Amino acid sequence: MSHNSFGHLFRLTTFGESHGPAIGCVVDGCPPMLPLTEADIQQWLDKRRPGQSRFTTQRREPDTVRILSGVFPDEASGQQVTTGTPICLLIENVDQRSKDYSDIKDKFRPGHADFTYLEKYGIRDYRGGGRSSARETASRVAAGAVARKVIPQVSIRGALVQVGPHGIDRDNWDWEEVERNPFFCPDAQAAAKWEGYLDSVRKSGSSCGAVIEIIASGAPAGWGAPVYGKIDQEITSALMSINAVKGVEMGAGFASAAWSGEQNADEMRMENGAPVFTSNHAGGVLGGISTGQDIVARFAVKPTSSILAARQTVTRDGEETEIATKGRHDPCVGIRAVPVGEAMVAIVLADQFLRHRGQVG
Amino acid sequence: MSHNSFGHLFRLTTFGESHGPAIGCVVDGCPPMLPLTEADIQQWLDKRRPGQSRFTTQRREPDTVRILSGVFPDEASGQQVTTGTPICLLIENVDQRSKDYSDIKDKFRPGHADFTYLEKYGIRDYRGGGRSSARETASRVAAGAVARKVIPQVSIRGALVQVGPHGIDRDNWDWEEVERNPFFCPDAQAAAKWEGYLDSVRKSGSSCGAVIEIIASGAPAGWGAPVYGKIDQEITSALMSINAVKGVEMGAGFASAAWSGEQNADEMRMENGAPVFTSNHAGGVLGGISTGQDIVARFAVKPTSSILAARQTVTRDGEETEIATKGRHDPCVGIRAVPVGEAMVAIVLADQFLRHRGQVG
Amino acid sequence: MSHNSFGHLFRLTTFGESHGPAIGCVVDGCPPMLPLTEADIQQWLDKRRPGQSRFTTQRREPDTVRILSGVFPDEASGQQVTTGTPICLLIENVDQRSKDYSDIKDKFRPGHADFTYLEKYGIRDYRGGGRSSARETASRVAAGAVARKVIPQVSIRGALVQVGPHGIDRDNWDWEEVERNPFFCPDAQAAAKWEGYLDSVRKSGSSCGAVIEIIASGAPAGWGAPVYGKIDQEITSALMSINAVKGVEMGAGFASAAWSGEQNADEMRMENGAPVFTSNHAGGVLGGISTGQDIVARFAVKPTSSILAARQTVTRDGEETEIATKGRHDPCVGIRAVPVGEAMVAIVLADQFLRHRGQVG
Amino acid sequence: MSHNSFGHLFRLTTFGESHGPAIGCVVDGCPPMLPLTEADIQQWLDKRRPGQSRFTTQRREPDTVRILSGVFPDEASGQQVTTGTPICLLIENVDQRSKDYSDIKDKFRPGHADFTYLEKYGIRDYRGGGRSSARETASRVAAGAVARKVIPQVSIRGALVQVGPHGIDRDNWDWEEVERNPFFCPDAQAAAKWEGYLDSVRKSGSSCGAVIEIIASGAPAGWGAPVYGKIDQEITSALMSINAVKGVEMGAGFASAAWSGEQNADEMRMENGAPVFTSNHAGGVLGGISTGQDIVARFAVKPTSSILAARQTVTRDGEETEIATKGRHDPCVGIRAVPVGEAMVAIVLADQFLRHRGQVG
């Protein structure tokens, strides 16, 4: 059952609300004997951490992770390693600024889950979005760090390829550039333009959407579980579960709908005695199983719903009113979605690797 | 575990290969006392059945379904009803034309799962695609017919909104038109144009992609299971599991990435004493939970990989060669994906309804 | 979700009612390239088949199994092998003797599921027990035959060790004797006595219970998934799911409650350079993980509820009445439970093997 | 997947090792709006807590539970209630007495999971049993407290009915007596005798087994999910997952194997217009579905493996040696298994209630 869990053999269960005592997760099914320290996880959390530039929320959360279980020192190597038992990762909520929630307590913020949580459960923790806050994604990033350990042969990298209406020039793609600008943008020229654009968005109290691309390199051919555990299906599911995501595509994606079969065909040749593909419109997956090529997924994040401009809404009691967000928010929540998307793809691949090894050996 | 199963409380397990003795499925967890006959299911299978126009494959499969279990006559009503036990639906393969498979037995068809199945399993039933054939989707449609019985209050309809590069004009949308043309197209003018376009594609032995839209009306607010069983997550997972699908989006989808928060906000007002939304960019889902609006999903189908033009490929033995498809194939496999998409959305919603009722009552 | 499915990586889903058109199952997650024919499965079904001696029901069901999917000829070996896709096994119901069901249609048979199915579902297929019939266990035996192929290194054998109040003498245990008498009894002397006892039970229209022991030899140390997928937990779950089973124990079982820690300890020594245990009170499992010793489980089957003597009961309409069973029934349903118990243990071990291989490699 | 999770709609995931920083669990799928405070949970933990009499281990663990998520104040009632989101319960390990583990680090303790964990994972946290410690059961008791809130109409009580070879006299059964003696014994006379017996066991450094009976009253007819989610199957699975349990039975259990069909039949009569059973040999379950009677399960706990007398064993390095336990241990671990068994039955019933409500309404 997948209320708050994701994955099968490698399985993540998350818990916690934005302004409760802590958030965290349990990672179950991790293979034993993998070196794992808190620092291994912290480096990825730091990538997602808010407040690192003026383009993300100024909420100050150190997001310090503690490993509560599932690791032990290995005498032979002297390293702390996984033991095969569940790994609980805990992140305490520090910056629970005591503030006046009266505005959002009774008003439904457009684009937020306020209305639907209340309709479903009859109650909601309204402080900072509670369970529906993007803060939950810190747990995903922490679990993704563990997943990467399971499949060290696979490199999983993400980049922002569109901000608002502004895309990148793929000819300028440079992975090193991704580390240099505050947008995880692989195109230095685009990044320069985005800075001005995002400043104007931020200053006007508005927000914008984004498109993120995740590329996993190094997965061999043969991972995936047709027909309802397809690797592209599970990547889609994983990415769509991230807050504010409205679309996911693999390889050529929606563009391929306009193509002919001749254009779309990824032809095959031999190279160094092994079959290779001359293109990768499939995004590294055929019939739900990896081809050995790069696995390429893209997902669209809607503009941050919390904006300064007042929007019409209603209250719990059925009064018409309006609401504007004054708090600390990301002008483009898509930026911080990059490490989250990477983590989710890592989790899918780690799980698929273990499942493949289980069934096929 | 989701190799060949989908869903939780309402759960589908499919089996069968394209040219084996039969395909079919087991539907488990169906509520009892729902009227269900073979005719109830057959009507939906007939919608997907090949060979109904010159625009779909000429393979002749009657796709006659038999209910092997899970139903019984209800004395009170005189109707055959579900009993709450698993429903096995069997469809025999009839048109297993004995033909020469030597060509595809050893060559990998670009865009097909030939290579990946062999890489994964070391063996594959190559006849007509075997397990990876779109024929498997008949089982989905049959199960979808059962799912519709579980949620009679919800109307689930699909339409083709793009064929190759040719989209519809949304102002022309007419659900009745969908039943009148062989493309499930809601725009009569577009349908007329598509006919010529698809004839040329068909005659040239080429193929094209498509975009399908599924709209579910009547689901109340409150269905969905955050944060890893989100209703949009599961719909996109369900649609992505369909053969040849390369992208999925909800509501405004990828387009919303280019918008501002002001544009994207679905504002709320009161109407007849109840909250209503003034737009539906969200596609009927907020925070993974239904809003009570129409649930709107779109998915992109790549062009049929089987085309007349020879494509470069390699053999199992590592010889470079080329392959052209001579058999009976759909010029646009996206057409027949419409009833399949409807079925998958029905399955997700039936499952979410039962899960919601389980947790919340 | 486990309504009608069992297992995780190796997963069984069964369907069908006693007097419907067919029963059967889908086995999902089976590794590829395992030789598998209908004859491989039929041999185990024949062991369970009714009507083979005067001590089991005289219902005549050939229980002929058909493999509908998941197998294909392997060119290299010339054998039919599994392909890694779901294996559907179908057994048609032949001896659906058209008879008068008016008696059991409205009366609740004590010890049967008539009352509870009706309370749960509001309807039931009352013919021959419908879904709650022991006939469902034929699907388990068929799936168990597949499971044995997954773990050829493990030998799984069962024996009847008690019939009514009459146990065996363990000093007489002879596996070959199990094949010689109609009770799967490993003690020739006990078997001789049971014959007279069971004849008297049968002739008087009464019934008796039994205890079955299953021993799996050859599983290595290390299988099992603590703490909620323990190998003994899953074996007891699997055995308890068999119709009429009222108790399950591992190794010394209930007897160990009366022992001291000194008596119960399975001490360890070295033998040929490997650790060995000097006893096996644990039944081959410690902490939910296999020790490498024989895995030993026992389960108790209650006396067949269908007996000639009239018992007090009530009707659907709330009338007090009585009921006696005139049909064809097993005087000791425990006899035919032996191959069913073997099959369920095989399914658990195949699943645990794959899960272990998945997590640990 | 059930490595460290149990249940479906109501789902428990536990984590933590005996001597790590903390143990705990995540309870997912809990219905919203149930009043829940830490005190509600603490009362059950206190029942299981060690060191409450001289008959249980003298380890001093306050077992103070913290609720980290999933609750929120309800304005209307002023109570803290569940929100429908995952409930994380954390129990810090306090009494991690720094001691010399050199003895158990390299020696396999007979009856413990030392050998099997090492065989499986290649590493183990040997401090106090690590993950295989009975300390994990505190998480179960905490989750069981939440489960009880889900099904307030059901009363779940447990009692010790056998200690070593000494059973109770069922004619003396008095639930109030269970609260008065340190053994959860319902028979005052037996409790008096057990005191002397257990003192001698304790003083001699030996140990003994026990049998526990759990009775759930108030569950209506109709809960349970045949055929692989049977209510008795899941209770058996739940109880067998508890450390040191070697057997489980329902109702008449193993005794029924020796009975005739006439003896075993639970006949039915009408009483106040409703069907009633004149006996309950079935233990409240027929065909895997509850009958509305008391649900009765019994489980056997083996004698504590840690005893003062030296036992033969081997080291990791293959040296023959012996080991005696000097630490603080329970002479009869079965005593503290009573609240654990209650909790596990509560978890099964809460889950089955939700699943029944999901499927049938």
PDB file of N, CA, C and O in Angstrom, chain A residues 115-116 119-120, chain B residues 150-155 216-224 231 277 284-286 288-295 349-350 352-354 356-357 361:
ATOM      1  N   PHE A 115      -7.675  22.974   0.704  1.00  0.00           N
ATOM      2  CA  PHE A 115      -9.067  22.569   0.510  1.00  0.00           C
ATOM      3  C   PHE A 115      -9.190  21.052   0.452  1.00  0.00           C
ATOM      4  O   PHE A 115     -10.066  20.453   1.093  1.00  0.00           O
ATOM      5  N   THR A 116      -8.300  20.407  -0.297  1.00  0.00           N
ATOM      6  CA  THR A 116      -8.465  18.964  -0.516  1.00  0.00           C
ATOM      7  C   THR A 116      -8.128  18.145   0.741  1.00  0.00           C
ATOM      8  O   THR A 116      -8.802  17.166   1.037  1.00  0.00           O
ATOM      9  N   GLU A 119     -11.141  18.450   2.876  1.00  0.00           N
ATOM     10  CA  GLU A 119     -12.248  17.651   2.336  1.00  0.00           C
ATOM     11  C   GLU A 119     -12.037  16.169   2.624  1.00  0.00           C
ATOM     12  O   GLU A 119     -12.976  15.440   2.893  1.00  0.00           O
ATOM     13  N   LYS A 120     -10.800  15.739   2.532  1.00  0.00           N
ATOM     14  CA  LYS A 120     -10.514  14.316   2.719  1.00  0.00           C
ATOM     15  C   LYS A 120     -10.561  13.907   4.183  1.00  0.00           C
ATOM     16  O   LYS A 120     -11.224  12.959   4.552  1.00  0.00           O
TER      17      LYS A 120
ATOM     18  N   VAL B 150     -17.691   0.033 -10.340  1.00  0.00           N
ATOM     19  CA  VAL B 150     -17.396   0.343  -8.935  1.00  0.00           C
ATOM     20  C   VAL B 150     -17.703   1.811  -8.638  1.00  0.00           C
ATOM     21  O   VAL B 150     -18.057   2.161  -7.507  1.00  0.00           O
ATOM     22  N   ILE B 151     -17.540   2.650  -9.654  1.00  0.00           N
ATOM     23  CA  ILE B 151     -17.738   4.095  -9.468  1.00  0.00           C
ATOM     24  C   ILE B 151     -18.704   4.626 -10.523  1.00  0.00           C
ATOM     25  O   ILE B 151     -18.318   5.450 -11.371  1.00  0.00           O
ATOM     26  N   PRO B 152     -19.965   4.171 -10.456  1.00  0.00           N
ATOM     27  CA  PRO B 152     -20.921   4.573 -11.500  1.00  0.00           C
ATOM     28  C   PRO B 152     -21.165   6.078 -11.523  1.00  0.00           C
ATOM     29  O   PRO B 152     -21.606   6.613 -12.540  1.00  0.00           O
ATOM     30  N   GLN B 153     -20.866   6.739 -10.417  1.00  0.00           N
ATOM     31  CA  GLN B 153     -21.070   8.188 -10.368  1.00  0.00           C
ATOM     32  C   GLN B 153     -20.041   8.944 -11.196  1.00  0.00           C
ATOM     33  O   GLN B 153     -20.194  10.145 -11.423  1.00  0.00           O
ATOM     34  N   VAL B 154     -18.986   8.257 -11.625  1.00  0.00           N
ATOM     35  CA  VAL B 154     -17.936   8.929 -12.369  1.00  0.00           C
ATOM     36  C   VAL B 154     -18.033   8.559 -13.847  1.00  0.00           C
ATOM     37  O   VAL B 154     -18.130   7.392 -14.201  1.00  0.00           O
ATOM     38  N   SER B 155     -18.008   9.576 -14.694  1.00  0.00           N
ATOM     39  CA  SER B 155     -18.009   9.359 -16.139  1.00  0.00           C
ATOM     40  C   SER B 155     -16.589   9.553 -16.647  1.00  0.00           C
ATOM     41  O   SER B 155     -15.982  10.600 -16.401  1.00  0.00           O
ATOM     42  N   ALA B 216     -12.285  12.656 -16.432  1.00  0.00           N
ATOM     43  CA  ALA B 216     -13.168  11.939 -15.510  1.00  0.00           C
ATOM     44  C   ALA B 216     -14.013  12.966 -14.765  1.00  0.00           C
ATOM     45  O   ALA B 216     -13.478  13.817 -14.059  1.00  0.00           O
ATOM     46  N   SER B 217     -15.314  12.861 -14.919  1.00  0.00           N
ATOM     47  CA  SER B 217     -16.231  13.809 -14.290  1.00  0.00           C
ATOM     48  C   SER B 217     -17.052  13.099 -13.221  1.00  0.00           C
ATOM     49  O   SER B 217     -17.510  11.980 -13.442  1.00  0.00           O
ATOM     50  N   GLY B 218     -17.236  13.766 -12.117  1.00  0.00           N
ATOM     51  CA  GLY B 218     -18.117  13.209 -11.101  1.00  0.00           C
ATOM     52  C   GLY B 218     -17.426  12.657  -9.871  1.00  0.00           C
ATOM     53  O   GLY B 218     -18.094  12.283  -8.911  1.00  0.00           O
ATOM     54  N   ALA B 219     -16.110  12.620  -9.871  1.00  0.00           N
ATOM     55  CA  ALA B 219     -15.405  12.184  -8.668  1.00  0.00           C
ATOM     56  C   ALA B 219     -15.480  13.300  -7.632  1.00  0.00           C
ATOM     57  O   ALA B 219     -15.204  14.453  -7.947  1.00  0.00           O
ATOM     58  N   PRO B 220     -15.860  12.976  -6.422  1.00  0.00           N
ATOM     59  CA  PRO B 220     -15.973  14.022  -5.405  1.00  0.00           C
ATOM     60  C   PRO B 220     -14.604  14.504  -4.934  1.00  0.00           C
ATOM     61  O   PRO B 220     -13.593  13.859  -5.210  1.00  0.00           O
ATOM     62  N   ALA B 221     -14.574  15.612  -4.239  1.00  0.00           N
ATOM     63  CA  ALA B 221     -13.344  16.048  -3.588  1.00  0.00           C
ATOM     64  C   ALA B 221     -12.963  15.039  -2.507  1.00  0.00           C
ATOM     65  O   ALA B 221     -13.823  14.481  -1.838  1.00  0.00           O
ATOM     66  N   GLY B 222     -11.669  14.785  -2.360  1.00  0.00           N
ATOM     67  CA  GLY B 222     -11.210  13.969  -1.246  1.00  0.00           C
ATOM     68  C   GLY B 222     -10.604  12.627  -1.600  1.00  0.00           C
ATOM     69  O   GLY B 222     -10.044  11.967  -0.740  1.00  0.00           O
ATOM     70  N   TRP B 223     -10.680  12.201  -2.845  1.00  0.00           N
ATOM     71  CA  TRP B 223     -10.033  10.941  -3.206  1.00  0.00           C
ATOM     72  C   TRP B 223      -8.549  11.196  -3.429  1.00  0.00           C
ATOM     73  O   TRP B 223      -8.139  12.248  -3.919  1.00  0.00           O
ATOM     74  N   GLY B 224      -7.745  10.203  -3.136  1.00  0.00           N
ATOM     75  CA  GLY B 224      -6.304  10.336  -3.349  1.00  0.00           C
ATOM     76  C   GLY B 224      -5.561  10.054  -2.068  1.00  0.00           C
ATOM     77  O   GLY B 224      -6.121  10.212  -0.979  1.00  0.00           O
ATOM     78  N   ILE B 231      -3.401  10.845  -6.498  1.00  0.00           N
ATOM     79  CA  ILE B 231      -4.292  10.438  -7.574  1.00  0.00           C
ATOM     80  C   ILE B 231      -3.692  10.802  -8.936  1.00  0.00           C
ATOM     81  O   ILE B 231      -3.796  10.032  -9.898  1.00  0.00           O
ATOM     82  N   PHE B 277     -14.342  26.306  -8.140  1.00  0.00           N
ATOM     83  CA  PHE B 277     -13.129  26.881  -8.709  1.00  0.00           C
ATOM     84  C   PHE B 277     -13.499  27.620  -9.992  1.00  0.00           C
ATOM     85  O   PHE B 277     -14.360  27.162 -10.748  1.00  0.00           O
ATOM     86  N   GLY B 284      -7.983  19.060 -11.679  1.00  0.00           N
ATOM     87  CA  GLY B 284      -8.830  18.342 -10.729  1.00  0.00           C
ATOM     88  C   GLY B 284      -8.111  17.702  -9.569  1.00  0.00           C
ATOM     89  O   GLY B 284      -8.715  16.909  -8.843  1.00  0.00           O
ATOM     90  N   VAL B 285      -6.848  18.046  -9.369  1.00  0.00           N
ATOM     91  CA  VAL B 285      -6.074  17.422  -8.292  1.00  0.00           C
ATOM     92  C   VAL B 285      -5.188  18.467  -7.617  1.00  0.00           C
ATOM     93  O   VAL B 285      -4.448  19.172  -8.300  1.00  0.00           O
ATOM     94  N   LEU B 286      -5.260  18.557  -6.309  1.00  0.00           N
ATOM     95  CA  LEU B 286      -4.364  19.431  -5.527  1.00  0.00           C
ATOM     96  C   LEU B 286      -3.750  18.623  -4.388  1.00  0.00           C
ATOM     97  O   LEU B 286      -4.478  17.997  -3.612  1.00  0.00           O
ATOM     98  N   GLY B 288      -2.367  15.931  -4.587  1.00  0.00           N
ATOM     99  CA  GLY B 288      -2.590  14.501  -4.817  1.00  0.00           C
ATOM    100  C   GLY B 288      -4.003  14.055  -4.517  1.00  0.00           C
ATOM    101  O   GLY B 288      -4.326  12.869  -4.632  1.00  0.00           O
ATOM    102  N   ILE B 289      -4.871  15.015  -4.137  1.00  0.00           N
ATOM    103  CA  ILE B 289      -6.246  14.693  -3.744  1.00  0.00           C
ATOM    104  C   ILE B 289      -7.201  15.394  -4.707  1.00  0.00           C
ATOM    105  O   ILE B 289      -6.968  16.536  -5.100  1.00  0.00           O
ATOM    106  N   SER B 290      -8.275  14.718  -5.053  1.00  0.00           N
ATOM    107  CA  SER B 290      -9.229  15.277  -6.010  1.00  0.00           C
ATOM    108  C   SER B 290      -9.922  16.501  -5.429  1.00  0.00           C
ATOM    109  O   SER B 290     -10.201  16.577  -4.231  1.00  0.00           O
ATOM    110  N   THR B 291     -10.196  17.476  -6.316  1.00  0.00           N
ATOM    111  CA  THR B 291     -10.843  18.723  -5.893  1.00  0.00           C
ATOM    112  C   THR B 291     -12.351  18.687  -6.095  1.00  0.00           C
ATOM    113  O   THR B 291     -13.056  19.592  -5.653  1.00  0.00           O
ATOM    114  N   GLY B 292     -12.843  17.686  -6.806  1.00  0.00           N
ATOM    115  CA  GLY B 292     -14.249  17.640  -7.175  1.00  0.00           C
ATOM    116  C   GLY B 292     -14.492  18.142  -8.589  1.00  0.00           C
ATOM    117  O   GLY B 292     -15.580  17.967  -9.141  1.00  0.00           O
ATOM    118  N   GLN B 293     -13.497  18.771  -9.166  1.00  0.00           N
ATOM    119  CA  GLN B 293     -13.591  19.199 -10.573  1.00  0.00           C
ATOM    120  C   GLN B 293     -13.320  18.006 -11.490  1.00  0.00           C
ATOM    121  O   GLN B 293     -12.952  16.917 -11.034  1.00  0.00           O
ATOM    122  N   ASP B 294     -13.427  18.235 -12.783  1.00  0.00           N
ATOM    123  CA  ASP B 294     -13.013  17.216 -13.742  1.00  0.00           C
ATOM    124  C   ASP B 294     -11.543  16.872 -13.522  1.00  0.00           C
ATOM    125  O   ASP B 294     -10.707  17.766 -13.343  1.00  0.00           O
ATOM    126  N   ILE B 295     -11.265  15.594 -13.578  1.00  0.00           N
ATOM    127  CA  ILE B 295      -9.872  15.148 -13.536  1.00  0.00           C
ATOM    128  C   ILE B 295      -9.414  15.007 -14.984  1.00  0.00           C
ATOM    129  O   ILE B 295     -10.022  14.270 -15.757  1.00  0.00           O
ATOM    130  N   LEU B 349      -9.225   5.263 -10.404  1.00  0.00           N
ATOM    131  CA  LEU B 349     -10.261   5.929  -9.605  1.00  0.00           C
ATOM    132  C   LEU B 349     -11.046   4.922  -8.768  1.00  0.00           C
ATOM    133  O   LEU B 349     -11.402   5.213  -7.615  1.00  0.00           O
ATOM    134  N   ALA B 350     -11.319   3.745  -9.314  1.00  0.00           N
ATOM    135  CA  ALA B 350     -12.014   2.721  -8.528  1.00  0.00           C
ATOM    136  C   ALA B 350     -11.180   2.341  -7.303  1.00  0.00           C
ATOM    137  O   ALA B 350     -11.687   2.216  -6.187  1.00  0.00           O
ATOM    138  N   GLN B 352      -8.812   4.168  -5.865  1.00  0.00           N
ATOM    139  CA  GLN B 352      -8.729   5.302  -4.940  1.00  0.00           C
ATOM    140  C   GLN B 352     -10.035   5.480  -4.162  1.00  0.00           C
ATOM    141  O   GLN B 352     -10.022   5.838  -2.980  1.00  0.00           O
ATOM    142  N   PHE B 353     -11.138   5.237  -4.816  1.00  0.00           N
ATOM    143  CA  PHE B 353     -12.427   5.310  -4.118  1.00  0.00           C
ATOM    144  C   PHE B 353     -12.461   4.304  -2.958  1.00  0.00           C
ATOM    145  O   PHE B 353     -12.824   4.650  -1.821  1.00  0.00           O
ATOM    146  N   LEU B 354     -12.066   3.072  -3.240  1.00  0.00           N
ATOM    147  CA  LEU B 354     -12.110   2.044  -2.194  1.00  0.00           C
ATOM    148  C   LEU B 354     -11.119   2.361  -1.076  1.00  0.00           C
ATOM    149  O   LEU B 354     -11.421   2.174   0.113  1.00  0.00           O
ATOM    150  N   HIS B 356     -10.030   5.321  -0.221  1.00  0.00           N
ATOM    151  CA  HIS B 356     -10.551   6.446   0.561  1.00  0.00           C
ATOM    152  C   HIS B 356     -11.635   5.964   1.521  1.00  0.00           C
ATOM    153  O   HIS B 356     -11.649   6.328   2.705  1.00  0.00           O
ATOM    154  N   ARG B 357     -12.530   5.131   1.012  1.00  0.00           N
ATOM    155  CA  ARG B 357     -13.604   4.611   1.867  1.00  0.00           C
ATOM    156  C   ARG B 357     -13.022   3.783   3.011  1.00  0.00           C
ATOM    157  O   ARG B 357     -13.521   3.810   4.137  1.00  0.00           O
ATOM    158  N   GLY B 361     -13.888   6.272   5.557  1.00  0.00           N
ATOM    159  CA  GLY B 361     -15.265   5.824   5.795  1.00  0.00           C
ATOM    160  C   GLY B 361     -16.245   6.426   4.818  1.00  0.00           C
ATOM    161  O   GLY B 361     -15.913   7.334   4.075  1.00  0.00           O
TER     162      GLY B 361
END
